Coordinates of C-alpha atoms and ligand atoms in Angstrom, one line a residue:
X1 CA 99.7 9.3 -77.1
X2 CA 100.5 7.1 -80.0
X3 CA 100.0 7.3 -83.7
X4 CA 101.9 5.9 -86.7
X5 CA 104.1 8.8 -87.6
X6 CA 107.9 9.2 -87.8
X7 CA 108.1 5.4 -88.2
X8 CA 106.9 5.0 -84.6
X9 CA 105.0 1.8 -85.4
X10 CA 106.5 0.3 -88.6
X11 CA 110.2 0.7 -88.2
X12 CA 109.7 1.5 -84.5
X13 CA 107.9 -0.2 -81.7
X14 CA 106.4 -2.8 -84.0
X15 CA 109.3 -5.3 -84.0
X16 CA 109.1 -6.4 -87.7
X17 CA 112.5 -5.7 -89.2
X18 CA 111.8 -5.8 -92.9
X19 CA 110.5 -2.7 -94.6
X20 CA 108.0 -2.9 -97.4
X21 CA 107.6 -6.6 -96.4
X22 CA 104.5 -7.2 -98.5
X23 CA 104.5 -4.5 -101.2
X24 CA 101.4 -3.1 -99.7
X25 CA 99.8 -0.1 -101.4
X26 CA 102.7 0.4 -103.9
X27 CA 102.3 0.9 -107.6
X28 CA 103.5 -2.3 -109.3
X29 CA 106.1 -2.1 -112.1
X30 CA 107.7 1.0 -110.6
X31 CA 111.1 1.4 -109.1
X32 CA 109.4 3.1 -106.1
X33 CA 107.5 -0.2 -105.4
X34 CA 110.9 -1.8 -104.6
X35 CA 111.7 0.6 -101.7
X36 CA 114.0 -1.1 -99.2
X37 CA 114.7 -4.0 -101.6
X38 CA 117.6 -4.4 -104.0
X39 CA 118.7 -7.2 -106.4
X40 CA 121.8 -9.2 -105.7
X41 CA 124.3 -9.7 -108.6
X42 CA 122.6 -10.2 -111.9
X43 CA 119.1 -11.0 -110.6
X44 CA 116.2 -9.0 -111.9
X45 CA 113.4 -8.0 -109.4
X46 CA 110.1 -6.3 -110.0
X47 CA 106.9 -5.8 -108.0
X48 CA 104.0 -7.2 -110.1
X49 CA 100.2 -7.5 -109.7
X50 CA 100.2 -11.2 -109.2
X51 CA 97.7 -13.1 -111.5
X52 CA 97.0 -15.3 -108.4
X53 CA 98.0 -13.2 -105.4
X54 CA 98.7 -14.6 -101.9
X55 CA 95.4 -13.0 -100.7
X56 CA 92.9 -10.4 -101.8
X57 CA 94.5 -7.9 -99.4
X58 CA 97.9 -8.4 -100.8
X59 CA 97.6 -8.2 -104.6
X60 CA 101.3 -7.6 -105.2
X61 CA 104.3 -10.0 -105.2
X62 CA 108.0 -9.8 -105.9
X63 CA 109.0 -11.4 -109.2
X64 CA 112.6 -12.7 -109.3
X65 CA 114.0 -13.5 -112.7
X66 CA 117.4 -15.2 -113.0
X67 CA 118.7 -14.4 -116.4
X68 CA 120.0 -17.3 -118.6
X69 CA 123.7 -17.9 -118.3
X70 CA 123.9 -16.6 -114.7
X71 CA 126.4 -18.0 -112.3
X72 CA 127.1 -17.3 -108.6
X73 CA 124.6 -16.4 -106.0
X74 CA 121.7 -14.3 -107.2
X75 CA 118.6 -13.0 -105.5
X76 CA 117.6 -9.9 -103.5
X77 CA 118.0 -8.2 -100.1
X78 CA 116.1 -6.0 -97.8
X79 CA 117.9 -3.2 -95.9
X80 CA 115.3 -3.1 -93.1
X81 CA 114.2 0.2 -91.6
X82 CA 117.4 2.1 -92.2
X83 CA 119.4 -0.8 -90.8
X84 CA 118.9 -4.2 -89.2
X85 CA 120.1 -4.8 -85.6
X86 CA 122.0 -8.2 -85.7
X87 CA 122.4 -9.6 -82.2
X88 CA 124.1 -13.0 -81.6
X89 CA 122.0 -13.5 -78.4
X90 CA 118.8 -13.5 -80.4
X91 CA 117.1 -16.0 -82.6
X92 CA 115.3 -14.3 -85.5
X93 CA 112.2 -15.9 -87.1
X94 CA 112.1 -15.3 -90.9
X95 CA 109.3 -16.2 -93.2
X96 CA 108.0 -15.7 -96.7
X97 CA 105.8 -17.2 -99.3
X98 CA 107.0 -18.4 -102.8
X99 CA 105.7 -20.1 -105.9
X100 CA 106.9 -20.8 -109.4
X101 CA 104.5 -19.1 -111.8
X102 CA 104.8 -22.1 -114.2
X103 CA 106.0 -25.6 -113.3
X104 CA 109.7 -26.1 -114.0
X105 CA 112.2 -28.9 -113.4
X106 CA 114.2 -26.7 -111.0
X107 CA 115.3 -28.3 -107.8
X108 CA 117.7 -26.4 -105.5
X109 CA 118.1 -24.4 -102.3
X110 CA 117.1 -20.9 -101.3
X111 CA 119.7 -19.4 -99.0
X112 CA 118.3 -17.0 -96.4
X113 CA 120.9 -14.9 -94.7
X114 CA 121.6 -11.9 -92.4
X115 CA 124.7 -10.3 -93.7
X116 CA 126.4 -6.9 -93.7
X117 CA 126.0 -4.6 -96.6
X118 CA 129.6 -5.6 -97.6
X119 CA 128.8 -9.3 -97.5
X120 CA 129.9 -10.6 -94.1
X121 CA 127.5 -13.4 -93.3
X122 CA 126.2 -13.5 -89.7
X123 CA 123.4 -16.1 -90.0
X124 CA 122.3 -18.4 -92.7
X125 CA 119.7 -21.0 -93.4
X126 CA 118.8 -23.0 -96.5
X127 CA 115.5 -24.3 -97.7
X128 CA 115.0 -26.8 -100.5
X129 CA 112.5 -25.7 -103.2
X130 CA 111.2 -27.4 -106.2
X131 CA 110.0 -25.9 -109.5
X132 CA 106.9 -28.0 -109.2
X133 CA 105.6 -25.6 -106.4
X134 CA 103.1 -23.5 -108.3
X135 CA 100.9 -22.5 -105.4
X136 CA 101.9 -20.2 -102.6
X137 CA 104.0 -22.1 -100.1
X138 CA 105.3 -20.6 -96.8
X139 CA 109.0 -20.9 -95.8
X140 CA 109.8 -20.5 -92.1
X141 CA 113.3 -20.5 -90.8
X142 CA 115.2 -19.4 -87.7
X143 CA 118.4 -17.4 -88.0
X144 CA 120.9 -17.4 -85.2
X145 CA 123.7 -14.9 -85.8
X146 CA 127.2 -15.9 -84.8
X147 CA 128.3 -12.4 -83.9
X148 CA 126.8 -9.0 -83.1
X149 CA 128.2 -6.3 -85.4
X150 CA 128.3 -2.8 -84.1
X151 CA 126.9 -1.5 -87.4
X152 CA 123.3 -1.9 -88.3
X153 CA 124.1 -1.6 -92.1
X154 CA 122.9 -5.1 -92.6
X155 CA 120.6 -6.9 -95.0
X156 CA 118.2 -9.8 -95.0
X157 CA 118.9 -11.7 -98.2
X158 CA 117.4 -14.5 -100.2
X159 CA 119.6 -16.0 -102.9
X160 CA 119.8 -19.0 -105.1
X161 CA 122.6 -20.6 -107.1
X162 CA 122.5 -18.7 -110.4
X163 CA 123.9 -21.6 -112.5
X164 CA 121.3 -24.1 -111.4
X165 CA 118.4 -21.6 -111.4
X166 CA 119.4 -19.9 -114.7
X167 CA 116.4 -18.8 -116.7
X168 CA 113.9 -19.5 -113.8
X169 CA 111.3 -17.1 -112.4
X170 CA 110.1 -17.3 -108.8
X171 CA 107.4 -15.1 -107.1
X172 CA 107.6 -14.1 -103.5
X173 CA 105.2 -12.5 -101.1
X174 CA 104.8 -11.4 -97.5
X175 CA 108.2 -11.5 -96.0
X176 CA 108.8 -11.2 -92.3
X177 CA 111.8 -11.1 -90.0
X178 CA 111.2 -10.9 -86.2
X179 CA 113.7 -10.7 -83.4
X180 CA 112.5 -11.7 -79.9
X181 CA 109.7 -9.4 -78.7
X182 CA 108.7 -7.6 -75.5
X183 CA 107.2 -10.2 -73.2
X184 CA 107.5 -12.8 -76.0
X185 CA 104.3 -11.6 -77.7
X186 CA 103.9 -13.0 -81.3
X187 CA 103.8 -10.2 -83.9
X188 CA 104.9 -8.1 -81.0
X189 CA 107.0 -5.1 -79.9
X190 CA 110.6 -4.1 -80.1
X191 CA 112.0 -5.0 -76.7
X192 CA 114.2 -1.9 -75.9
X193 CA 111.6 0.6 -77.1
X194 CA 108.7 -1.1 -75.3
X195 CA 110.8 -1.5 -72.1
X196 CA 111.6 2.3 -72.2
X197 CA 107.9 3.2 -72.4
X198 CA 107.1 0.6 -69.7
X199 CA 109.8 2.1 -67.4
X200 CA 107.8 5.4 -67.6
X201 CA 104.9 3.5 -65.8
X202 CA 102.3 4.9 -68.1
X203 CA 98.6 4.5 -67.1
X204 CA 97.1 4.7 -70.5
X205 CA 97.8 4.6 -74.2
X206 CA 95.9 6.9 -76.6
X207 CA 95.4 5.2 -80.0
X208 CA 95.4 5.2 -83.0
X209 CA 95.9 9.0 -83.4
X210 CA 96.0 11.9 -83.9
X211 CA 95.9 12.8 -87.5
X212 CA 96.6 9.2 -88.5
X213 CA 93.1 8.3 -87.4
X214 CA 91.5 10.8 -89.7
X215 CA 93.0 10.1 -93.1
X216 CA 94.3 12.7 -95.5
X217 CA 91.2 11.8 -97.4
X218 CA 88.0 9.8 -96.6
X219 CA 89.3 6.7 -98.4
X220 CA 92.6 6.6 -96.5
X221 CA 91.1 6.9 -93.0
X222 CA 92.1 4.4 -90.4
X223 CA 89.6 1.5 -90.3
X224 CA 89.9 -0.9 -87.4
X225 CA 88.6 -3.9 -89.4
X226 CA 91.5 -3.6 -91.9
X227 CA 94.0 -3.9 -89.1
X228 CA 92.9 -7.2 -87.5
X229 CA 93.3 -10.9 -88.4
X230 CA 95.9 -12.8 -90.3
X231 CA 98.7 -10.5 -91.5
X232 CA 98.1 -11.6 -95.1
X233 CA 94.6 -10.2 -94.8
X234 CA 95.7 -6.7 -93.9
X235 CA 96.0 -4.4 -97.0
X236 CA 97.8 -1.6 -95.2
X237 CA 97.0 2.0 -96.0
X238 CA 98.7 5.2 -96.9
X239 CA 99.0 6.8 -93.5
X240 CA 98.6 10.5 -92.8
X241 CA 102.3 11.0 -92.3
X242 CA 103.6 10.4 -95.9
X243 CA 104.3 6.7 -95.6
X244 CA 102.5 3.4 -96.0
X245 CA 101.3 1.8 -92.8
X246 CA 101.5 -2.0 -92.8
X247 CA 98.9 -2.2 -90.1
X248 CA 100.8 -5.1 -88.7
X249 CA 100.4 -3.1 -85.5
X250 CA 96.7 -3.3 -85.6
X251 CA 93.8 -2.9 -83.1
X252 CA 94.5 -6.2 -81.4
X253 CA 98.2 -5.5 -81.1
X254 CA 97.4 -2.1 -79.6
X255 CA 95.3 -3.9 -77.0
X256 CA 98.0 -6.4 -76.3
X257 CA 100.5 -3.6 -75.9
X258 CA 98.2 -2.0 -73.3
X259 CA 97.8 -5.4 -71.6
X260 CA 101.5 -6.1 -71.6
X261 CA 102.4 -2.7 -70.2
X262 CA 99.5 -2.6 -67.7
X263 CA 97.9 0.4 -69.3
X264 CA 94.3 1.1 -70.2
X265 CA 93.5 2.2 -73.7
X266 CA 92.0 5.6 -74.6
X267 CA 90.7 4.6 -78.0
X268 CA 89.5 6.9 -80.7
X269 CA 86.9 6.1 -83.3
X270 CA 86.8 7.8 -86.7
X271 CA 84.1 10.5 -86.5
X272 CA 83.2 11.4 -90.1
X273 CA 85.9 13.9 -90.9
X274 CA 89.1 13.6 -92.9
X275 CA 91.9 16.1 -93.2
X276 CA 91.0 17.2 -96.7
X277 CA 88.2 19.0 -94.8
X278 CA 85.6 16.5 -95.9
X279 CA 82.8 15.9 -93.4
X280 CA 80.3 13.1 -94.0
X281 CA 76.9 14.6 -94.5
X282 CA 74.5 14.2 -91.6
X283 CA 72.2 11.7 -93.3
X284 CA 75.1 9.5 -94.4
X285 CA 76.7 8.8 -91.0
X286 CA 75.0 5.5 -90.1
X287 CA 77.6 3.1 -91.6
X288 CA 80.5 4.9 -89.8
X289 CA 78.6 4.9 -86.5
X290 CA 78.1 1.2 -87.0
X291 CA 81.8 0.8 -87.8
X292 CA 82.6 2.6 -84.5
X293 CA 80.2 0.4 -82.6
X294 CA 81.9 -2.7 -84.2
X295 CA 85.3 -1.3 -83.2
X296 CA 84.3 -0.9 -79.6
X297 CA 82.7 -4.4 -79.6
X298 CA 85.9 -5.9 -80.9
X299 CA 87.5 -4.5 -77.8
X300 CA 84.9 -5.1 -75.1
X301 CA 82.0 -7.0 -76.7
X302 CA 80.6 -10.3 -75.6
X303 CA 81.7 -13.0 -78.2
X304 CA 78.3 -14.7 -77.8
X305 CA 76.4 -11.5 -78.7
X306 CA 78.6 -9.7 -81.1
X307 CA 80.4 -10.7 -84.3
X308 CA 83.4 -8.3 -83.8
X309 CA 83.8 -9.7 -80.3
X310 CA 83.5 -13.2 -81.6
X311 CA 86.3 -12.3 -84.0
X312 CA 88.4 -11.1 -81.0
X313 CA 87.7 -14.4 -79.3
X314 CA 88.7 -16.4 -82.4
X315 CA 92.0 -14.5 -82.4
X316 CA 92.8 -15.7 -78.9
X317 CA 91.3 -13.1 -76.5
X318 CA 87.8 -14.0 -75.5
X319 CA 87.9 -11.7 -72.4
X320 CA 87.1 -8.0 -73.1
X321 CA 89.9 -5.5 -72.7
X322 CA 89.4 -2.9 -70.0
X323 CA 88.2 0.0 -72.1
X324 CA 86.7 3.0 -70.3
X325 CA 87.3 6.0 -72.5
X326 CA 86.4 6.4 -76.2
X327 CA 87.4 9.6 -78.1
X328 CA 85.1 10.8 -80.8
X329 CA 87.5 11.9 -83.6
X330 CA 90.6 14.0 -83.2
X331 CA 91.0 17.8 -83.1
X332 CA 87.5 18.4 -84.3
X333 CA 87.9 22.1 -83.6
X334 CA 89.1 22.0 -87.2
X335 CA 85.6 21.1 -88.3
X336 CA 83.5 22.3 -85.4
X337 CA 80.5 23.1 -87.5
X338 CA 80.0 19.6 -88.7
X339 CA 81.1 18.3 -85.3
X340 CA 77.8 19.6 -83.9
X341 CA 75.9 17.0 -85.8
X342 CA 78.7 14.4 -85.9
X343 CA 79.0 14.5 -82.1
X344 CA 75.3 14.4 -81.7
X345 CA 75.0 11.2 -83.8
X346 CA 78.2 9.5 -82.6
X347 CA 77.9 10.4 -78.9
X348 CA 74.1 9.8 -78.9
X349 CA 74.4 6.3 -80.5
X350 CA 77.5 5.2 -78.8
X351 CA 76.2 6.1 -75.3
X352 CA 72.9 4.3 -76.1
X353 CA 74.8 1.1 -76.9
X354 CA 77.6 1.5 -74.3
X355 CA 76.1 3.6 -71.5
X356 CA 79.1 2.9 -69.2
X357 CA 81.7 4.3 -71.6
X358 CA 83.1 7.8 -71.1
X359 CA 83.0 9.6 -74.4
X360 CA 85.6 12.3 -75.1
X361 CA 84.9 15.3 -77.3
X362 CA 87.7 16.9 -79.4
X363 CA 86.3 20.4 -80.2
X364 CA 87.2 23.3 -78.0
X365 CA 85.5 23.0 -74.6
X366 CA 82.0 24.4 -74.8
X367 CA 82.6 25.9 -78.3
X368 CA 80.5 25.1 -80.1
X369 CA 77.8 24.0 -77.8
X370 CA 77.3 20.3 -78.2
X371 CA 74.4 18.1 -77.5
X372 CA 74.6 15.7 -75.6
X373 CA 76.8 17.9 -73.4
X374 CA 80.3 16.4 -73.3
X375 CA 81.5 15.4 -69.9
X376 CA 85.1 14.9 -71.2
X377 CA 87.2 17.0 -73.5
X378 CA 90.6 16.4 -75.1
X379 CA 92.7 19.5 -75.1
X380 CA 95.9 19.9 -77.2
X381 CA 98.7 22.4 -77.0
X382 CA 102.0 22.8 -78.8
X383 CA 103.7 25.9 -77.5
X384 CA 106.9 27.6 -76.2
X385 CA 108.5 26.8 -72.9
X386 CA 107.5 30.2 -71.7
X387 CA 103.8 29.5 -72.6
X388 CA 103.8 26.3 -70.5
X389 CA 105.2 28.1 -67.5
X390 CA 102.8 31.0 -67.8
X391 CA 99.9 28.6 -68.2
X392 CA 100.7 26.5 -65.2
X393 CA 97.5 28.0 -63.8
X394 CA 95.5 27.3 -66.9
X395 CA 93.0 25.0 -65.3
X396 CA 92.7 26.8 -61.9
X397 CA 90.0 29.0 -63.2
X398 CA 87.9 26.3 -64.9
X399 CA 84.5 25.9 -63.5
X400 CA 83.9 22.8 -61.5
X401 CA 80.8 21.8 -63.3
X402 CA 81.1 18.1 -63.9
X403 CA 83.3 18.4 -67.0
X404 CA 86.7 16.6 -67.1
X405 CA 89.7 17.3 -69.2
X406 CA 92.3 15.2 -70.9
X407 CA 95.5 17.0 -71.9
X408 CA 95.8 14.6 -74.8
X409 CA 98.7 16.3 -76.6
X410 CA 101.2 18.8 -75.3
X411 CA 104.8 19.7 -75.8
X412 CA 107.2 22.6 -75.8
X413 CA 108.1 22.6 -79.5
X414 CA 109.9 25.9 -80.1
X415 CA 111.1 29.2 -78.6
X416 CA 109.7 31.1 -81.5
X417 CA 106.9 33.0 -79.9
X418 CA 105.5 34.4 -83.2
X419 CA 105.2 31.0 -84.9
X420 CA 105.8 27.8 -82.9
X421 CA 105.7 25.8 -86.1
X422 CA 108.1 28.1 -88.0
X423 CA 111.8 28.6 -87.6
X424 CA 113.4 27.7 -84.4
X425 CA 111.6 24.4 -83.8
X426 CA 113.3 21.9 -81.5
X427 CA 114.5 18.6 -83.0
X428 CA 114.9 17.1 -79.5
X429 CA 113.3 18.3 -76.3
X430 CA 115.6 20.4 -74.2
X431 CA 115.8 21.5 -70.6
X432 CA 114.2 24.9 -71.2
X433 CA 111.2 23.1 -72.7
X434 CA 111.1 20.2 -70.3
X435 CA 111.2 22.5 -67.2
X436 CA 108.4 24.6 -68.8
X437 CA 106.4 21.4 -69.4
X438 CA 107.0 20.4 -65.7
X439 CA 105.8 23.8 -64.6
X440 CA 102.6 23.2 -66.6
X441 CA 102.3 19.7 -65.1
X442 CA 102.4 20.9 -61.6
X443 CA 99.2 22.8 -62.6
X444 CA 97.8 19.6 -64.0
X445 CA 98.4 17.9 -60.6
X446 CA 96.9 20.8 -58.7
X447 CA 93.8 20.5 -61.0
X448 CA 93.7 16.7 -61.0
X449 CA 90.1 16.9 -59.7
X450 CA 89.2 17.9 -63.3
X451 CA 92.2 16.9 -65.4
X452 CA 91.8 13.1 -65.5
X453 CA 94.7 12.3 -67.8
X454 CA 97.6 13.9 -69.6
X455 CA 100.0 12.7 -72.3
X456 CA 103.0 14.4 -73.9
X457 CA 102.9 14.1 -77.7
X458 CA 104.2 12.8 -80.0
X459 CA 105.7 9.8 -78.5
X460 CA 108.3 8.1 -80.8
X461 CA 110.6 9.2 -83.6
X462 CA 112.9 7.2 -85.8
X463 CA 115.9 9.5 -86.3
X464 CA 116.3 8.1 -89.9
X465 CA 112.8 9.3 -91.0
X466 CA 110.6 11.8 -89.3
X467 CA 108.0 14.3 -90.1
X468 CA 107.5 16.1 -86.7
X469 CA 109.8 17.1 -83.9
X470 CA 110.3 17.1 -81.0
X471 CA 109.3 13.6 -79.7
X472 CA 109.4 12.0 -76.3
X473 CA 111.7 9.1 -77.3
X474 CA 113.9 8.9 -80.4
X475 CA 115.6 5.8 -81.7
X476 CA 117.4 4.2 -84.6
X477 CA 117.8 0.6 -85.7
X478 CA 119.6 -0.4 -82.5
X479 CA 119.6 2.4 -79.9
X480 CA 116.9 4.3 -77.9
X481 CA 117.4 7.9 -76.9
X482 CA 115.0 9.0 -74.1
X483 CA 114.7 12.8 -74.1
X484 CA 114.7 15.3 -71.2
X485 CA 110.9 15.4 -71.6
X486 CA 110.8 11.6 -71.3
X487 CA 112.6 11.9 -67.9
X488 CA 110.2 14.7 -66.9
X489 CA 107.2 12.5 -67.7
X490 CA 108.8 9.6 -65.9
X491 CA 109.6 11.6 -62.8
X492 CA 106.0 12.8 -62.6
X493 CA 104.6 9.3 -63.4
X494 CA 106.6 7.2 -60.9
X495 CA 106.1 9.9 -58.2
X496 CA 102.3 10.2 -58.3
X497 CA 100.5 11.0 -55.1
X498 CA 97.0 9.9 -54.3
X499 CA 96.1 13.1 -52.6
X500 CA 96.9 16.8 -53.5
X501 CA 98.1 18.7 -50.4
X502 CA 97.4 22.4 -50.3
X503 CA 100.5 24.6 -50.3
X504 CA 101.3 28.2 -50.8
X505 CA 100.7 28.8 -54.5
X506 CA 103.6 29.6 -56.8
X507 CA 103.7 33.2 -58.2
X508 CA 101.8 33.3 -61.5
X509 CA 104.5 34.9 -63.5
X510 CA 107.5 33.6 -61.6
X511 CA 110.1 31.0 -62.6
X512 CA 109.4 28.5 -59.8
X513 CA 106.4 26.2 -59.8
X514 CA 105.6 23.3 -57.5
X515 CA 103.0 20.9 -56.4
X516 CA 102.7 18.8 -53.2
X517 CA 101.1 15.5 -53.1
X518 CA 101.0 12.6 -50.7
X519 CA 101.1 8.8 -51.3
X520 CA 100.5 7.1 -47.9
X521 CA 103.5 7.9 -45.8
X522 CA 105.4 9.8 -48.5
X523 CA 105.0 13.5 -49.2
X524 CA 106.1 14.2 -52.8
X525 CA 107.1 17.7 -53.8
X526 CA 107.7 18.5 -57.4
X527 CA 109.5 21.6 -58.4
X528 CA 110.1 23.1 -61.8
X529 CA 112.6 25.9 -62.1
X530 CA 112.1 27.5 -65.5
X531 CA 114.6 30.3 -65.0
X532 CA 118.3 30.7 -65.8
X533 CA 119.4 30.9 -62.2
X534 CA 119.3 28.5 -59.3
X535 CA 116.6 29.4 -56.8
X536 CA 116.3 28.6 -53.1
X537 CA 113.0 27.7 -51.6
X538 CA 111.9 27.2 -47.9
X539 CA 109.4 24.5 -47.2
X540 CA 107.5 24.4 -44.0
X541 CA 105.6 21.3 -43.1
X542 CA 104.1 22.5 -39.9
X543 CA 101.6 19.8 -39.1
X544 CA 103.5 16.8 -40.5
X545 CA 106.0 14.8 -38.6
X546 CA 108.8 14.1 -41.0
X547 CA 111.9 11.9 -41.0
X548 CA 115.2 13.8 -41.0
X549 CA 116.3 12.6 -44.5
X550 CA 114.6 12.4 -47.8
X551 CA 115.6 12.1 -51.4
X552 CA 115.8 14.7 -54.2
X553 CA 115.8 13.5 -57.8
X554 CA 117.0 16.3 -60.1
X555 CA 117.0 16.7 -63.9
X556 CA 118.8 19.8 -64.9
X557 CA 121.0 21.3 -67.6
X558 CA 121.5 24.4 -69.6
X559 CA 118.5 25.8 -71.4
X560 CA 119.4 24.1 -74.7
X561 CA 120.9 20.8 -73.4
X562 CA 119.1 17.8 -74.9
X563 CA 119.6 14.1 -75.3
X564 CA 120.2 13.2 -79.0
X565 CA 122.0 10.4 -80.8
X566 CA 125.2 12.4 -80.5
X567 CA 124.7 13.2 -76.8
X568 CA 122.3 10.4 -75.6
X569 CA 122.9 10.9 -71.9
X570 CA 123.6 14.6 -71.7
X571 CA 120.8 15.1 -69.2
X572 CA 119.8 12.3 -66.8
X573 CA 118.0 12.4 -63.5
X574 CA 120.3 12.1 -60.4
X575 CA 119.0 11.1 -57.0
X576 CA 120.7 12.1 -53.7
X577 CA 119.8 12.2 -50.0
X578 CA 118.7 15.5 -48.5
X579 CA 118.2 16.8 -45.0
X580 CA 114.6 17.4 -44.2
X581 CA 112.9 19.0 -41.2
X582 CA 109.7 20.7 -40.3
X583 CA 111.2 23.6 -42.1
X584 CA 113.9 23.0 -44.7
X585 CA 115.5 24.8 -47.6
X586 CA 116.0 23.4 -51.1
X587 CA 117.8 25.0 -54.0
X588 CA 116.4 24.1 -57.4
X589 CA 119.1 24.4 -60.2
X590 CA 118.4 26.6 -63.2
X591 CA 116.2 24.8 -65.8
X592 CA 115.4 21.9 -63.6
X593 CA 112.8 19.4 -62.7
X594 CA 113.0 18.2 -59.1
X595 CA 111.2 15.6 -57.1
X596 CA 111.6 15.6 -53.3
X597 CA 110.4 12.5 -51.4
X598 CA 109.8 13.1 -47.8
X599 CA 108.9 10.2 -45.4
X600 CA 106.3 11.2 -42.9
X601 CA 104.9 9.4 -39.8
Ligands
AHR1 O1 101.1 14.9 -82.5 C1 101.2 15.4 -83.9 C2 99.8 15.8 -84.4 O2 99.5 17.0 -83.7 C3 98.7 14.9 -84.2 O3 98.6 14.0 -85.1 C4 97.5 15.8 -84.2 O4 96.4 15.4 -83.4 C5 98.1 17.1 -83.7 O5 97.7 18.2 -84.6

């Protein structure tokens, strides 16, 4: 489950290294508008509303003034997203636009560098500019660092010789600095983070939120059409999580992400509700339904028949993406009264236009009663480790009536049973929580006839700037910290069976939970021990002929052990060979997630 929060997109999986690269959505002539930027030496910088902006979407530019009588190198620098990872095995592609607001006789070089915060230069390029350039002109340079500093306290800088540029003013807009990206995709993903997610072998990607779909207000809702096309035509928006989204990671980039990681999208459309509790009145929904239809057509439409699909084709992807599921809103149990009519109009119209799509409702299942009757619901739960273990049988009692469930957000977030969002919240997932989640997940496997998908949430967190904990994977400017819950998800994901085998059921209020599945000639037994003591179990596989050895992959640690920047590898899965027979015993360590793979004939 992905949404732009905790700098998961900008400053995270979206590989752009410069923060506030285009001064989107800032208030000009304020110090705040310059976040991540700083002048160098005696230069003066300011964000202005440009009289002739680079584009309608980007009205602001950076005005550099070199005071008269200046000497030495002057200019400005960007500190990146709490650091810039400088790596000598990479070539960085840097770009920006510049112009002189009035023609001047200046002729000289702009020096573009990657350097440490104390001035050690790692990479440098120079571009000749002339004061006669009074229309926006793009500069593109490659930067190849000569060394890889351990520290990420580095800056991207643009400077000019102060003596020759003394008294000049230059405007700049839309900067960018990209390292190589995952699978080489232009405007693509940070390699190590994308690879970490890919290694989890995910099947789907829920986008674009979460709260970040809905908007803190109507006007700041996520709108697909503002996130596609040339980067200079994307205005960005104030996201729901207290920071500005560049929307460089837009709808097409999400689809490429799915394509490059072999996932299918579960895509949400805005459904007429924003988090300030505003619901669009029933008789004013039409334009938003059309916007949702256009969004879906952008993803799957026929370029010959649909304008949004033609736009997708013009951007390089004529083939439709493999979209099957569309979610109508997010957590509409917060506005279930208006969801009655919002669902009716959205689901009614979308299913008329796209009869093959599976539409997912986001209110509580069957409450309120919706028409048309939803066939798919998205359930969310943030709870204690104990809740997850106790609810491992949650879906067992659900009626088999043609309704399917998506566990679209779940995580053990706290051990505070009286207020899971109060004191005692986890910053990083720990083994107590992850083993509880695993217990719950054995129940999802057992009920996979009705639970069609499940995703831990939230996914990514930049340890320098976050608004919600815990998250599946944490990271900083150069390192990735997969959590105990990440390894739990990975163990379940890479060890999926195609068939659920009946077994003795775990005790409802016990500490041991398991599920048994089969994938061709492998029986896969998943065990969660949510208790503080190791526990022995006896398995009997009476009618299956098994080989004498199998493997056990075990993730275990103390209740509070977790992977963090200080202890990144505190808990890692370990695989060993085990003896198997028609009857065999296995001891699951305290607070553990175990996967046994048994070859059968
Ligand atoms: O995952 C964090 C938030 O939790 C999501 O944005 C929202 O859907 C849920 O309330």
